[in-house]
Coordinates of C-alpha atoms in Angstrom, one line a residue:
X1 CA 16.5 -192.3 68.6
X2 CA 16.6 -188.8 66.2
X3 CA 15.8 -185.5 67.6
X4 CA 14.3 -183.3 65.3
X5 CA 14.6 -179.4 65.0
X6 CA 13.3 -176.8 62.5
X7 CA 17.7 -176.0 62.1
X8 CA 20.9 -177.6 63.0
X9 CA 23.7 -174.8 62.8
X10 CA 27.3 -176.7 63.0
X11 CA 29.9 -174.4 64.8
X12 CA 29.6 -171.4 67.0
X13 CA 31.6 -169.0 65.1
X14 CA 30.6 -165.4 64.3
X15 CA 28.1 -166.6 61.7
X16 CA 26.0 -169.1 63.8
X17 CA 25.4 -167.7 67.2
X18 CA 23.6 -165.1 65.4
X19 CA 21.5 -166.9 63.2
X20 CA 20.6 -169.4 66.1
X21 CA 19.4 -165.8 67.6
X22 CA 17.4 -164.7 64.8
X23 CA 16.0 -168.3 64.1
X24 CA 15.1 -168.7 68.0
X25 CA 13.3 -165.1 67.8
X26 CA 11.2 -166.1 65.2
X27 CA 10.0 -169.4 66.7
X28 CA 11.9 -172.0 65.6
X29 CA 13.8 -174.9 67.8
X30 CA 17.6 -174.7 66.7
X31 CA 20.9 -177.3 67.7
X32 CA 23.7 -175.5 67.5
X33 CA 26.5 -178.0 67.7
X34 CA 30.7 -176.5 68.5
X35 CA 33.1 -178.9 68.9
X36 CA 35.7 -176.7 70.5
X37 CA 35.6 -173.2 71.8
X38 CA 32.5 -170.8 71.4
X39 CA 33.5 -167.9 69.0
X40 CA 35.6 -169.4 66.7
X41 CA 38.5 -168.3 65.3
X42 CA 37.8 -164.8 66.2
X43 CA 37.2 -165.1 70.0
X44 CA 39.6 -167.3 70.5
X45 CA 42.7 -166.9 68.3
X46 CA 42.2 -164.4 66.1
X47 CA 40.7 -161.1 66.3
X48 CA 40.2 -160.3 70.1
X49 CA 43.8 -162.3 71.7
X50 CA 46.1 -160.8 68.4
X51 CA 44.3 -157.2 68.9
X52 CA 44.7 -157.2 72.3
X53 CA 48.4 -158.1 72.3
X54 CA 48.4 -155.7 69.4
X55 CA 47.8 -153.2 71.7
X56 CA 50.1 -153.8 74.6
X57 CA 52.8 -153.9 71.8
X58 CA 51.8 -150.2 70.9
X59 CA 52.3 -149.0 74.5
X60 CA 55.3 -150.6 74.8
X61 CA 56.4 -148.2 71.3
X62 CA 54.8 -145.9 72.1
X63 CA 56.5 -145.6 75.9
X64 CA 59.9 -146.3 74.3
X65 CA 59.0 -142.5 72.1
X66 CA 57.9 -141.0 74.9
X67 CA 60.9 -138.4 75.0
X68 CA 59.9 -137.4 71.4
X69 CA 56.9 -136.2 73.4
X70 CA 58.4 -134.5 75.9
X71 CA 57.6 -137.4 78.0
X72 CA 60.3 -139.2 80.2
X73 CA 59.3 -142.9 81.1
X74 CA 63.0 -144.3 81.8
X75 CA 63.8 -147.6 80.7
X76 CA 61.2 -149.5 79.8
X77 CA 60.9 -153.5 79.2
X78 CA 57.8 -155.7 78.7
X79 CA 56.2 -158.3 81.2
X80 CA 55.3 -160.5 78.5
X81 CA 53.5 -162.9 81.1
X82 CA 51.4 -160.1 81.7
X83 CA 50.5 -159.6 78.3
X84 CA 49.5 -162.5 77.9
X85 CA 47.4 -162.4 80.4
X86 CA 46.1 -159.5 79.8
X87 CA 45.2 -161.4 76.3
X88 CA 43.7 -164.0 78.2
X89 CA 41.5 -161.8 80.0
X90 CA 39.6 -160.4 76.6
X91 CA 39.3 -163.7 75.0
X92 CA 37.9 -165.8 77.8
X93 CA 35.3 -162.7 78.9
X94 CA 34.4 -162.8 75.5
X95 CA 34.0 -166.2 75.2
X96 CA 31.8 -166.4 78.7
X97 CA 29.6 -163.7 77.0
X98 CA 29.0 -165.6 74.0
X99 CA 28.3 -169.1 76.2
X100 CA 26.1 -167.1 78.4
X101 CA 23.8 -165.5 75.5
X102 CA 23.6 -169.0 74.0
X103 CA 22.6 -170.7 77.1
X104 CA 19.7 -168.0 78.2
X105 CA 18.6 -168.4 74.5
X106 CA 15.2 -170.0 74.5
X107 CA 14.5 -172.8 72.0
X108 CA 18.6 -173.3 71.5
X109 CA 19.9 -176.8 71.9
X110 CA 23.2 -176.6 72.5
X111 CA 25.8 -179.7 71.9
X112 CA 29.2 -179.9 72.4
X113 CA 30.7 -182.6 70.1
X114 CA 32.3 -183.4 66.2
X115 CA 28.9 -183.3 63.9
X116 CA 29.1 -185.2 60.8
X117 CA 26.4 -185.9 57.8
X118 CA 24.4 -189.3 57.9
X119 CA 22.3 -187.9 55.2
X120 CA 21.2 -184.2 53.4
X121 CA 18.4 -183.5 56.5
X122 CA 20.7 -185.8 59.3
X123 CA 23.7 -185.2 61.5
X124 CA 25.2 -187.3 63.7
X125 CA 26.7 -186.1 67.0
X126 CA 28.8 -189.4 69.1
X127 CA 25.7 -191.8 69.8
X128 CA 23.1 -188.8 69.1
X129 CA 21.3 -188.4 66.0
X130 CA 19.5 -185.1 64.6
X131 CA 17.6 -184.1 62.0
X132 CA 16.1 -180.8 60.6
X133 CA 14.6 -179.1 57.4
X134 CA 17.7 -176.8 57.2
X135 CA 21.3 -177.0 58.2
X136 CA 23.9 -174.5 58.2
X137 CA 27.8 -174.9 58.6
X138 CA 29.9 -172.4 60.1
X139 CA 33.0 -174.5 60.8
X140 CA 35.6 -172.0 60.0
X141 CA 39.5 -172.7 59.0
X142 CA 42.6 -173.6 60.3
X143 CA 45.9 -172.9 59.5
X144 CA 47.8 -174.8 56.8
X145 CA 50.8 -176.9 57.5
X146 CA 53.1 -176.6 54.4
X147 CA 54.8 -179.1 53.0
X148 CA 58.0 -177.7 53.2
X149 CA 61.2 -179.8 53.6
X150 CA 61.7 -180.7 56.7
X151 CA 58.7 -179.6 58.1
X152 CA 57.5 -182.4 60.3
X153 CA 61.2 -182.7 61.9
X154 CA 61.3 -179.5 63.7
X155 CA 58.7 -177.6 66.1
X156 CA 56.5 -174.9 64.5
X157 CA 54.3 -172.3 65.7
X158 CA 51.2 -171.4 64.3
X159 CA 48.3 -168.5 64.5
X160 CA 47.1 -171.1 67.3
X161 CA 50.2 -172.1 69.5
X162 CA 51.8 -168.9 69.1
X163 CA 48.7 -167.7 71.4
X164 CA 49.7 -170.4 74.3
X165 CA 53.6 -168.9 74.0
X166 CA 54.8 -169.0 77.7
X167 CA 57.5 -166.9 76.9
X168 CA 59.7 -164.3 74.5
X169 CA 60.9 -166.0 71.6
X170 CA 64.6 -165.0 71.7
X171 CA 64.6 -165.1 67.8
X172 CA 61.1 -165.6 66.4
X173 CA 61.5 -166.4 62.6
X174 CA 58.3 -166.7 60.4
X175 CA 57.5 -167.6 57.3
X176 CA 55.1 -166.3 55.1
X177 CA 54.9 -162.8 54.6
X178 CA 50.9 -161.8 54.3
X179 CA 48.6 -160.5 57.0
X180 CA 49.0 -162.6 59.9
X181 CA 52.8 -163.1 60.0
X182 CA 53.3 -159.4 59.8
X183 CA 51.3 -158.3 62.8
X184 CA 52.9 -161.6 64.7
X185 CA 56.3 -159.8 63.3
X186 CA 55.7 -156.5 64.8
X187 CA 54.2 -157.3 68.0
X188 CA 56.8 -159.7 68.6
X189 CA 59.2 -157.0 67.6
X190 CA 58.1 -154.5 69.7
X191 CA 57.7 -157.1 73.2
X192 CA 61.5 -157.5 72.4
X193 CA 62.1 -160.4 70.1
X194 CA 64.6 -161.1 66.9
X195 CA 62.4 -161.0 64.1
X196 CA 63.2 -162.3 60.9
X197 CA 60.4 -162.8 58.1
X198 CA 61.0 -165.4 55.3
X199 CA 58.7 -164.8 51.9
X200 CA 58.5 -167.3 49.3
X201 CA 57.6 -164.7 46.7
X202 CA 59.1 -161.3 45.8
X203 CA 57.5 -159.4 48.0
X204 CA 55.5 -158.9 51.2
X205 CA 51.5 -159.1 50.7
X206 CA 51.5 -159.9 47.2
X207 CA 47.5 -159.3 46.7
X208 CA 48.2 -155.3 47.4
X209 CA 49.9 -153.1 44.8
X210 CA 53.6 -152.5 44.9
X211 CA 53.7 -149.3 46.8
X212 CA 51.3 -150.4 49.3
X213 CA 54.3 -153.7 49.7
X214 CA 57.2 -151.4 50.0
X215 CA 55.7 -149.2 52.3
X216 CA 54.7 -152.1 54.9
X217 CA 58.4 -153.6 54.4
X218 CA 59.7 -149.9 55.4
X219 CA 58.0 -149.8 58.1
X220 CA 58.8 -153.0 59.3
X221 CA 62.2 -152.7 58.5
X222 CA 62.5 -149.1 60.4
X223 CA 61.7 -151.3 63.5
X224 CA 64.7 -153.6 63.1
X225 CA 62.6 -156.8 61.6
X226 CA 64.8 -158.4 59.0
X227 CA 62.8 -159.7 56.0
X228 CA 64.0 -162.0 53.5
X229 CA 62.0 -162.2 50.1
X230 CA 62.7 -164.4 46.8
X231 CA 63.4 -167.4 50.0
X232 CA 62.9 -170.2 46.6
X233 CA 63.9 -173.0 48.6
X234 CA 62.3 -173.2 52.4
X235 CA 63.6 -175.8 54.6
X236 CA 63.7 -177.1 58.2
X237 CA 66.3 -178.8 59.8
X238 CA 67.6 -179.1 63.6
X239 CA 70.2 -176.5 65.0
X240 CA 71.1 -177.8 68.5
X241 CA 68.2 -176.6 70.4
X242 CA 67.1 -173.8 67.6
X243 CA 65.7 -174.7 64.0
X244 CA 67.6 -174.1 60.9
X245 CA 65.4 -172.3 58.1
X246 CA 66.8 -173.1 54.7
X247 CA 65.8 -170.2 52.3
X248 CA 68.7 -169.6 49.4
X249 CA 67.8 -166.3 48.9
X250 CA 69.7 -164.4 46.0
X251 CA 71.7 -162.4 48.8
X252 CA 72.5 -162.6 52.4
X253 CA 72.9 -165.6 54.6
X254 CA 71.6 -168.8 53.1
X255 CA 69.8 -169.8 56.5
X256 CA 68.5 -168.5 59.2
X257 CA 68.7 -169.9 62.9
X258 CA 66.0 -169.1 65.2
X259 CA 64.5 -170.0 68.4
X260 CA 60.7 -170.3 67.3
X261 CA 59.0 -170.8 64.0
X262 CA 55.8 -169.3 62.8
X263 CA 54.2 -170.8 59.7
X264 CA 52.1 -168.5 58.7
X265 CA 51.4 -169.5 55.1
X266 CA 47.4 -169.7 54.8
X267 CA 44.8 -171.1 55.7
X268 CA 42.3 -173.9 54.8
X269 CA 38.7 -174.8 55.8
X270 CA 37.3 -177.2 58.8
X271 CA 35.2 -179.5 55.9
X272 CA 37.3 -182.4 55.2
X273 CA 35.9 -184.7 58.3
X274 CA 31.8 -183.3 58.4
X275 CA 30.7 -186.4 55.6
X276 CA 30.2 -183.8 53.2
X277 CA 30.1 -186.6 50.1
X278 CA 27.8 -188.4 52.3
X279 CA 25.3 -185.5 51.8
X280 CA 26.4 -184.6 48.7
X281 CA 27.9 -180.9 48.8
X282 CA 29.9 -179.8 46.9
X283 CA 33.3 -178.4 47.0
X284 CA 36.1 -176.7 45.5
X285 CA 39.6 -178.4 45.1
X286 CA 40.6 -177.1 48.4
X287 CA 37.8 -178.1 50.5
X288 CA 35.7 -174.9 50.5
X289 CA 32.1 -175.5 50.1
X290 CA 30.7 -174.3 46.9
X291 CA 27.7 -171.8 47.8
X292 CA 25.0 -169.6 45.4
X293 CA 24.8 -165.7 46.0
X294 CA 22.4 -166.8 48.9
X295 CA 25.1 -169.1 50.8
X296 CA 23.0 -172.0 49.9
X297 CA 24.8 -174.9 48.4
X298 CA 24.2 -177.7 45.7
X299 CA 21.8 -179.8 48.2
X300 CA 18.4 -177.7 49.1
X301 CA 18.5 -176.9 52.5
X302 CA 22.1 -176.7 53.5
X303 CA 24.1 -173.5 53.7
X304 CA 27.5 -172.9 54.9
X305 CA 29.0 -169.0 56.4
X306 CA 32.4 -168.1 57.2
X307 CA 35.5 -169.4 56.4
X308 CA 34.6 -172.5 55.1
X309 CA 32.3 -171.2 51.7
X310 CA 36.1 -169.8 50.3
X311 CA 33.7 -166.3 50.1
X312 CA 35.5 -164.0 52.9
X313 CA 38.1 -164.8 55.8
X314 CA 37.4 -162.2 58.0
X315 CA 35.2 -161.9 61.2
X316 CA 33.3 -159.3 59.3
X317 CA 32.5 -161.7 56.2
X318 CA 31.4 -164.2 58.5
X319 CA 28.8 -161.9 60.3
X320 CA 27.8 -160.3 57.1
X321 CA 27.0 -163.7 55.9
X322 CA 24.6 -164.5 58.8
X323 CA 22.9 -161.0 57.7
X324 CA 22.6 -162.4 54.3
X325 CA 21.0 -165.8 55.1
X326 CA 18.9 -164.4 58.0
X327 CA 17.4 -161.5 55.0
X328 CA 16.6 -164.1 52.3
X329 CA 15.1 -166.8 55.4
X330 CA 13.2 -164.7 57.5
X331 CA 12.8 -161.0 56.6
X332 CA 11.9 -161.7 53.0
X333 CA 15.0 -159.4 51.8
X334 CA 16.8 -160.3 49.0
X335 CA 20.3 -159.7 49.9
X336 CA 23.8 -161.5 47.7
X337 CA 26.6 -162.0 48.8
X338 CA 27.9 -160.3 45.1
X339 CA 26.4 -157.4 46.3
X340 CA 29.4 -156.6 49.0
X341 CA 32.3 -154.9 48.4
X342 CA 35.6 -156.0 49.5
X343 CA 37.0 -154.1 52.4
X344 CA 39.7 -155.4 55.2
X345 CA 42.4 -154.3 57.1
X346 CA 46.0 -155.0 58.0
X347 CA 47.0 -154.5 61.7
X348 CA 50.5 -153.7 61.7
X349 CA 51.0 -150.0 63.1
X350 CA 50.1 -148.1 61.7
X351 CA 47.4 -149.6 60.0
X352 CA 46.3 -150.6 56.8
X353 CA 42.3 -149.8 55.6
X354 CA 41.3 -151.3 52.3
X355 CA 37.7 -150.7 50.5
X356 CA 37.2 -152.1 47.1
X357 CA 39.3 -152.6 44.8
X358 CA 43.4 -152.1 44.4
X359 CA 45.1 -150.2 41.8
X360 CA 46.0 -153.1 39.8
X361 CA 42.4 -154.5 39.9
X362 CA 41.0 -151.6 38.7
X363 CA 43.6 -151.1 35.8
X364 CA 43.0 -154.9 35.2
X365 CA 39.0 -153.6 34.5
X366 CA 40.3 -151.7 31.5
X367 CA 38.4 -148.3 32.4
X368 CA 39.5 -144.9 32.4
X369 CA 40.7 -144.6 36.0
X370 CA 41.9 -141.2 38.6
X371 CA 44.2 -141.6 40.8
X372 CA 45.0 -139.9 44.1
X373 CA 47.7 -140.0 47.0
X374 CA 48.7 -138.0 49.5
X375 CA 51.5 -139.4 52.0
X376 CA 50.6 -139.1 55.9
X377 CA 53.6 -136.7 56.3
X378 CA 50.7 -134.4 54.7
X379 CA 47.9 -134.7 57.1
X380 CA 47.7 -132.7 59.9
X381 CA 46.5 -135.0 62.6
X382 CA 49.3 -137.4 61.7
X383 CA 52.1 -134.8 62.2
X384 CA 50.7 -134.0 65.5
X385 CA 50.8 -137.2 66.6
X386 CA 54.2 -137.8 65.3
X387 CA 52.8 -141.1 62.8
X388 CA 53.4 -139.8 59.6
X389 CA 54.4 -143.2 58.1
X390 CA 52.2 -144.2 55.4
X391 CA 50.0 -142.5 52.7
X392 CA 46.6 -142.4 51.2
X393 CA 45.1 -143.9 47.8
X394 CA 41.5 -143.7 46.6
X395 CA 40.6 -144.8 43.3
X396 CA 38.0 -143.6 40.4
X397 CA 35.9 -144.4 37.3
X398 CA 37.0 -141.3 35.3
X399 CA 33.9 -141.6 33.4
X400 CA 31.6 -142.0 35.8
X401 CA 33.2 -140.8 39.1
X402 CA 32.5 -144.1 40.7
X403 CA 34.8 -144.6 43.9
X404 CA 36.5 -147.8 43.2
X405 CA 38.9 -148.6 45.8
X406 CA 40.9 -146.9 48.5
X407 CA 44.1 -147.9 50.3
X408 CA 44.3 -145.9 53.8
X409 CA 48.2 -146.7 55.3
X410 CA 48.7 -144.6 58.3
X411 CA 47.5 -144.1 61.8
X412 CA 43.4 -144.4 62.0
X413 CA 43.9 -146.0 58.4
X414 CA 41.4 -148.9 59.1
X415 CA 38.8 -146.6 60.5
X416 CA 38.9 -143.6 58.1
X417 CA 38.6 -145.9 54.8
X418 CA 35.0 -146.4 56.3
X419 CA 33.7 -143.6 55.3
X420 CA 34.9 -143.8 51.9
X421 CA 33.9 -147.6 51.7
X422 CA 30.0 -145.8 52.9
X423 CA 29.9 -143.6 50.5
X424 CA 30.5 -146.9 47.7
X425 CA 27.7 -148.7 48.9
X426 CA 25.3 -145.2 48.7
X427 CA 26.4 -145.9 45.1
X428 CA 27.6 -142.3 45.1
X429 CA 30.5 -140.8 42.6
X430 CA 33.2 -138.9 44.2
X431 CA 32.0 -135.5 44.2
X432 CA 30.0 -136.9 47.7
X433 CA 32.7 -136.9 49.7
X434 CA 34.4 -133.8 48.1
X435 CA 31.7 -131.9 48.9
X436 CA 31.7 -132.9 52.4
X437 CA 32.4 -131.4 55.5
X438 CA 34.9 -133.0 57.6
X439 CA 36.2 -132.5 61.1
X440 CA 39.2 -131.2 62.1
X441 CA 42.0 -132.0 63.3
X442 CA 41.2 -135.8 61.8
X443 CA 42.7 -138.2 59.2
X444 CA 39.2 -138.3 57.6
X445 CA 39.4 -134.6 56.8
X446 CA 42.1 -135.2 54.1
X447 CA 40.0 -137.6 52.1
X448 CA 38.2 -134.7 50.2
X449 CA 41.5 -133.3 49.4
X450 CA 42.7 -136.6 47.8
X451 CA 39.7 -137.3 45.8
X452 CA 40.1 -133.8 45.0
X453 CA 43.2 -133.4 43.6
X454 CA 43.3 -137.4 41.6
X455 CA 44.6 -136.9 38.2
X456 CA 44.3 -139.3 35.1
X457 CA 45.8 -143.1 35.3
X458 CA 49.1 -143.5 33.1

């Protein structure tokens, strides 16, 4: 027996909860088919849990300073059962929300299960069989499992586990050295942990310009975390009741004993068991479906958003590809996914805002580029918050006074790089935001003054 809808949307991420909404409000009968948890990655062990722990490791700093403040707090020490609770709470109310919009959402089918391809217009579901004009995938990623030596011999963490930990790590060691082992460092840090970092390459976040890396590894570093770059040779073997990490780094110890291990080392997309081939989509040599400047893919009809199209691995990609599909579909918009400009942050405190591109992109473009910085020792609102860690980058065509990229690393960094990354999309040169008035006392106010004062690339 087939059931037939208008659209099949596989996985209730941050892409297809909001399409189902948008398809549903404009008529049409949708499945939306999740074989796990609803909200993906993000509600569930990304964003919302890491954020929220995030910020119970900030109060716990932030109560250890208190004295620099002319606060007295006494000793002060870190239920960590709490926090995770406290964790809890967020995801699974956020969660609830999500289930309860889809369930009140008229014309939604909703179907727990594994969906997989029968054919380019028909998805199996268990003994269920379902069938529609268009289907879209928004299966998200998972965490890769590298083939170090050793690897399969020991226990190991990742983004996943580490959000069911039951209690402190007494030495939590983790390898890789990008995004989300350095806010799983600091947290972890801050709750009271050993923290040790082990990077393959030659230095932390290796996608952001030099300065930006040294400056993260200082701050880290100024909270005790020990990081170990240049780690050639990674290995696992069994300590007792710890785990040996093997890294034969050019100086200090040649391994490292810990009590936990983290693998943080990427990530790699939920498409290897949906029968892809079976409909015929294409995909890239690591599994990432192979999409136009519309999300479509090779085969008429299918789509894919989020993680799993290899065109964004953020929450805010995801959603901004359901805006995309939903303007092309349904409100007769031609939007492209080209069209966006790259923008993230990294949520180690303080933060890191990025919009556009890095230095070493731009110089890589050839043009005649400005330059500005200013540290965050420099900005007013910093110094009176005692954050001054950190500085400020932006970016320009010389020629043309395009804003090309920005790098915000200081406290409110991944909020004030929004009004630079704004001012990009108006397609407006510099002068904009120099000319602007700005609040005070606020990060943001300094952004004029950095554009202002840029001065030619070497």
């Amino acid at each position: 027996m087939m059931r037939t809808f208008d659209a099949i949307i596989i996985g209730a991420g941050q892409a297809g909860p909001s399409l189902a909404g948008r398809l549903t409000a404009a008529g049409r009968t949708v499945a939306l088919i999740e074989r796990k948890l609803v909200g993906g990655t993000c509600v569930n062990t990304g964003c919302m849990p890491t954020k929220a722990m995030v910020a119970s490791a900030y109060a716990a700093h932030l109560a250890r300073r208190g004295a620099e403040y002319g606060v007295v707090t006494g000793d002060v020490s870190v239920d960590f059962a709490r926090v995770m609770a406290r964790k809890d709470k967020v995801r699974f109310d956020a969660r609830k929300a999500n289930e309860d919009w889809l369930a009140g959402m008229k014309g939604l089918t909703f179907i727990r299960g594994h969906a997989r391809f029968e054919s380019p217009k028909t998805i199996r579901v268990g003994e269920e069989r379902l069938s529609a004009g268009q289907i879209f995938l928004n299966v998200g990623g998972r965490a890769v499992v590298p083939d170090f030596p050793g690897v399969g011999e020991v226990p190991h963490l990742d983004n996943v586990s580490m959000m069911e930990l039951d209690r402190l790590p007494a030495h939590l060691v983790i390898v890789g050295g990008s995004y989300v082992g350095l806010e799983f460092a600091q947290m972890f840090r801050r709750f009271g942990s050993r923290v040790t970092v082990v990077e393959k390459g030659p230095r932390l976040i290796s996608r952001e310009d030099e300065d930006i890396s040294d400056a993260v590894r200082d701050i880290l570093e100024r909270e005790g975390i020990a990081i170990r770059t240049g780690a050639e040779c990674i290995r696992f073997v069994r300590s007792g009741k710890d785990v040996g990490v093997g890294v034969d780094c050019a100086e200090g110890a040649p391994e490292i004993i810990g009590s936990h291990i983290l693998l943080a080392t990427g990530r790699r997309p939920n498409t290897d068991d949906l029968g892809l081939d079976t409909a015929g989509v294409a995909t890239d040599k690591r599994g990432y479906v192979i999409v136009d400047d519309r999300l479509e893919t090779n085969v008429p009809g299918i789509f894919a958003m989020g993680d799993c199209n290899g065109r964004g691995a953020f929450t805010h990609t995801a959603y901004n590809d359901f805006e995309i599909v939903a303007a092309n579909l349904l409100d007769n918009e031609p939007r492209k996914v080209s069209e966006r400009i790259q923008t993230y942050a990294l949520y180690i405190d303080p933060p890191l805002g990025r919009a556009g591109m890095s230095e070493t992109e731009a110089r890589g473009t050839g043009r005649r580029l400005l330059v500005g910085t200013r540290p965050m020792t420099r900005v007013g609102r910093a110094k009176e918050k005692g954050e001054t860690l950190g500085f400020m980058k932006v970016i320009a065509d010389a020629g043309t006074g395009e804003i090309l990229g920005a790098s915000i690393l200081g406290t409110g960094g991944d909020e004030a790089v929004q009004s630079i990354l704004d001012v990009m999309y108006a397609g407006k040169p510099y002068t904009t935001i120099t000319h602007a008035m700005h609040i005070h006392p606020t990060v943001s106010e300094l952004i004029p003054t950095v554009f202002g004062e840029m001065r030619p690339a070497d």
